[in-house]
Tab-separated table of C-alpha atoms in Angstrom:
chain	number	residue	atom	x	y	z
K	195	UNK	CA	0.000	0.000	0.000
K	196	UNK	CA	2.811	2.361	0.897
K	197	UNK	CA	4.550	1.490	-2.362
K	198	UNK	CA	1.402	2.293	-4.344
K	199	UNK	CA	1.052	5.570	-2.466
K	200	UNK	CA	4.663	6.485	-3.263
K	201	UNK	CA	4.184	5.645	-6.945
K	202	UNK	CA	0.998	7.722	-7.070
K	203	UNK	CA	2.739	10.578	-5.256
K	204	UNK	CA	5.625	10.536	-7.756
K	205	UNK	CA	3.269	10.471	-10.735
K	206	UNK	CA	1.243	13.365	-9.309
K	207	UNK	CA	4.405	15.374	-8.646
K	208	UNK	CA	5.556	14.701	-12.192
K	209	UNK	CA	2.234	15.812	-13.652
K	210	UNK	CA	2.304	18.923	-11.441
K	211	UNK	CA	5.745	19.842	-12.771
K	212	UNK	CA	4.550	19.320	-16.335
K	213	UNK	CA	1.485	21.487	-15.697
K	214	UNK	CA	3.671	24.225	-14.171
K	215	UNK	CA	5.994	24.122	-17.179
K	216	UNK	CA	3.056	24.321	-19.570
K	217	UNK	CA	1.531	27.168	-17.572
K	218	UNK	CA	4.751	29.190	-17.671
K	219	UNK	CA	5.058	28.509	-21.410
K	220	UNK	CA	1.490	29.695	-22.015
K	221	UNK	CA	2.035	32.799	-19.891
K	222	UNK	CA	5.140	33.653	-21.892
K	223	UNK	CA	3.205	33.100	-25.101
K	224	UNK	CA	0.395	35.382	-23.926
K	225	UNK	CA	2.921	38.065	-22.945
K	226	UNK	CA	4.645	37.820	-26.305
K	227	UNK	CA	1.312	37.985	-28.172
K	228	UNK	CA	0.248	41.026	-26.158
K	229	UNK	CA	3.606	42.665	-26.814
K	230	UNK	CA	3.374	41.915	-30.527
K	231	UNK	CA	-0.194	43.279	-30.684
K	232	UNK	CA	1.002	46.550	-29.174
K	233	UNK	CA	3.572	46.813	-31.919
K	234	UNK	CA	2.425	47.831	-35.353
K	235	UNK	CA	3.629	46.596	-38.712
K	236	UNK	CA	6.291	49.269	-39.239
K	237	UNK	CA	9.834	48.247	-40.100
K	238	UNK	CA	11.056	49.367	-36.662
K	239	UNK	CA	8.441	47.184	-35.064
K	240	UNK	CA	9.605	44.201	-37.134
K	241	UNK	CA	13.110	44.695	-35.766
K	242	UNK	CA	11.712	44.942	-32.231
K	243	UNK	CA	9.750	41.728	-32.753
K	244	UNK	CA	12.887	39.908	-33.862
K	245	UNK	CA	14.826	41.201	-30.867
K	246	UNK	CA	12.008	40.225	-28.525
K	247	UNK	CA	11.890	36.726	-30.062
K	248	UNK	CA	15.635	36.364	-29.546
K	249	UNK	CA	15.202	37.516	-25.953
K	250	UNK	CA	12.513	34.885	-25.323
K	251	UNK	CA	14.691	32.121	-26.803
K	252	UNK	CA	17.684	33.225	-24.739
K	253	UNK	CA	15.581	33.326	-21.562
K	254	UNK	CA	14.250	29.843	-22.261
K	255	UNK	CA	17.791	28.581	-22.851
K	256	UNK	CA	18.970	30.179	-19.592
K	257	UNK	CA	16.161	28.531	-17.618
K	258	UNK	CA	16.994	25.161	-19.185
K	259	UNK	CA	20.641	25.569	-18.171
K	260	UNK	CA	19.640	26.421	-14.601
K	261	UNK	CA	17.505	23.272	-14.447
K	262	UNK	CA	20.370	21.155	-15.823
K	263	UNK	CA	22.805	22.662	-13.322
K	264	UNK	CA	20.506	21.872	-10.386
K	265	UNK	CA	20.013	18.329	-11.663
K	266	UNK	CA	23.745	17.701	-12.050
K	267	UNK	CA	24.498	19.119	-8.593
K	268	UNK	CA	21.887	16.813	-7.054
K	269	UNK	CA	23.302	13.887	-8.991
K	270	UNK	CA	26.863	14.609	-7.871
K	271	UNK	CA	25.740	15.129	-4.283
K	272	UNK	CA	24.121	11.705	-4.316
K	273	UNK	CA	27.316	10.113	-5.627
K	274	UNK	CA	29.368	11.863	-2.948
K	275	UNK	CA	27.076	10.606	-0.156
K	276	UNK	CA	27.220	7.076	-1.560
K	277	UNK	CA	31.018	7.223	-1.749
K	278	UNK	CA	31.282	8.455	1.837
K	279	UNK	CA	28.984	5.695	3.062
K	280	UNK	CA	31.017	3.047	1.233
K	281	UNK	CA	34.307	4.346	2.622
K	282	UNK	CA	32.861	4.455	6.137
K	283	UNK	CA	31.699	0.845	5.773
K	284	UNK	CA	35.161	-0.244	4.598
K	285	UNK	CA	36.738	1.579	7.546
K	286	UNK	CA	34.384	-0.169	9.994
K	287	UNK	CA	35.295	-3.540	8.491
K	288	UNK	CA	38.912	-2.932	9.411
K	289	UNK	CA	40.227	-2.077	5.969
K	290	UNK	CA	42.477	0.830	5.151
K	291	UNK	CA	42.178	3.838	5.515
K	292	UNK	CA	41.106	4.308	9.098
K	293	UNK	CA	37.932	6.210	9.983
K	294	UNK	CA	39.878	9.246	11.217
K	295	UNK	CA	41.663	9.407	7.881
K	296	UNK	CA	38.280	9.225	6.175
K	297	UNK	CA	37.086	12.381	7.907
K	298	UNK	CA	40.132	14.227	6.670
K	299	UNK	CA	39.714	12.922	3.123
K	300	UNK	CA	35.962	13.275	2.643
K	301	UNK	CA	35.093	16.444	4.586
K	302	UNK	CA	36.295	19.404	2.587
K	303	UNK	CA	35.162	22.990	2.607
K	304	UNK	CA	31.976	23.835	0.740
K	305	UNK	CA	33.891	25.869	-1.822
K	306	UNK	CA	36.276	23.021	-2.562
K	307	UNK	CA	33.396	20.581	-2.963
K	308	UNK	CA	31.599	22.945	-5.355
K	309	UNK	CA	34.752	23.444	-7.376
K	310	UNK	CA	35.339	19.713	-7.598
K	311	UNK	CA	31.706	19.201	-8.617
K	312	UNK	CA	32.006	21.867	-11.312
K	313	UNK	CA	35.154	20.216	-12.668
K	314	UNK	CA	33.448	16.818	-12.769
K	315	UNK	CA	30.443	18.320	-14.539
K	316	UNK	CA	32.649	19.969	-17.145
K	317	UNK	CA	34.509	16.693	-17.706
K	318	UNK	CA	31.205	14.810	-18.045
K	319	UNK	CA	29.855	17.368	-20.505
K	320	UNK	CA	33.026	17.331	-22.594
K	321	UNK	CA	32.881	13.526	-22.807
């Protein structure tokens, strides 16, 4: 029962995200249509329409990049937690390195961790 509830919850969250994305797309479309209606058919207005269209595409691209960045950071964070758990388990089993060495190795400053994550993302993207 709990499994069914979790599946239903995930599907509802997914559909909510899709509806939000569609809503934002429709709002942007309405804004662009209203903006284009305000403009006439003069040559200057044609140039403004083109610029506004480029702006909308660039804004959409920027939002997509933000989403991808958040996704990759979550993905890397999950890998880091899994790695730390595995190393802690190995240390408890009596393998090398010791648990005190693990704390030194795995707990870095937030800035260092972000930098390392950014480097791994850039390597993954280049591959």
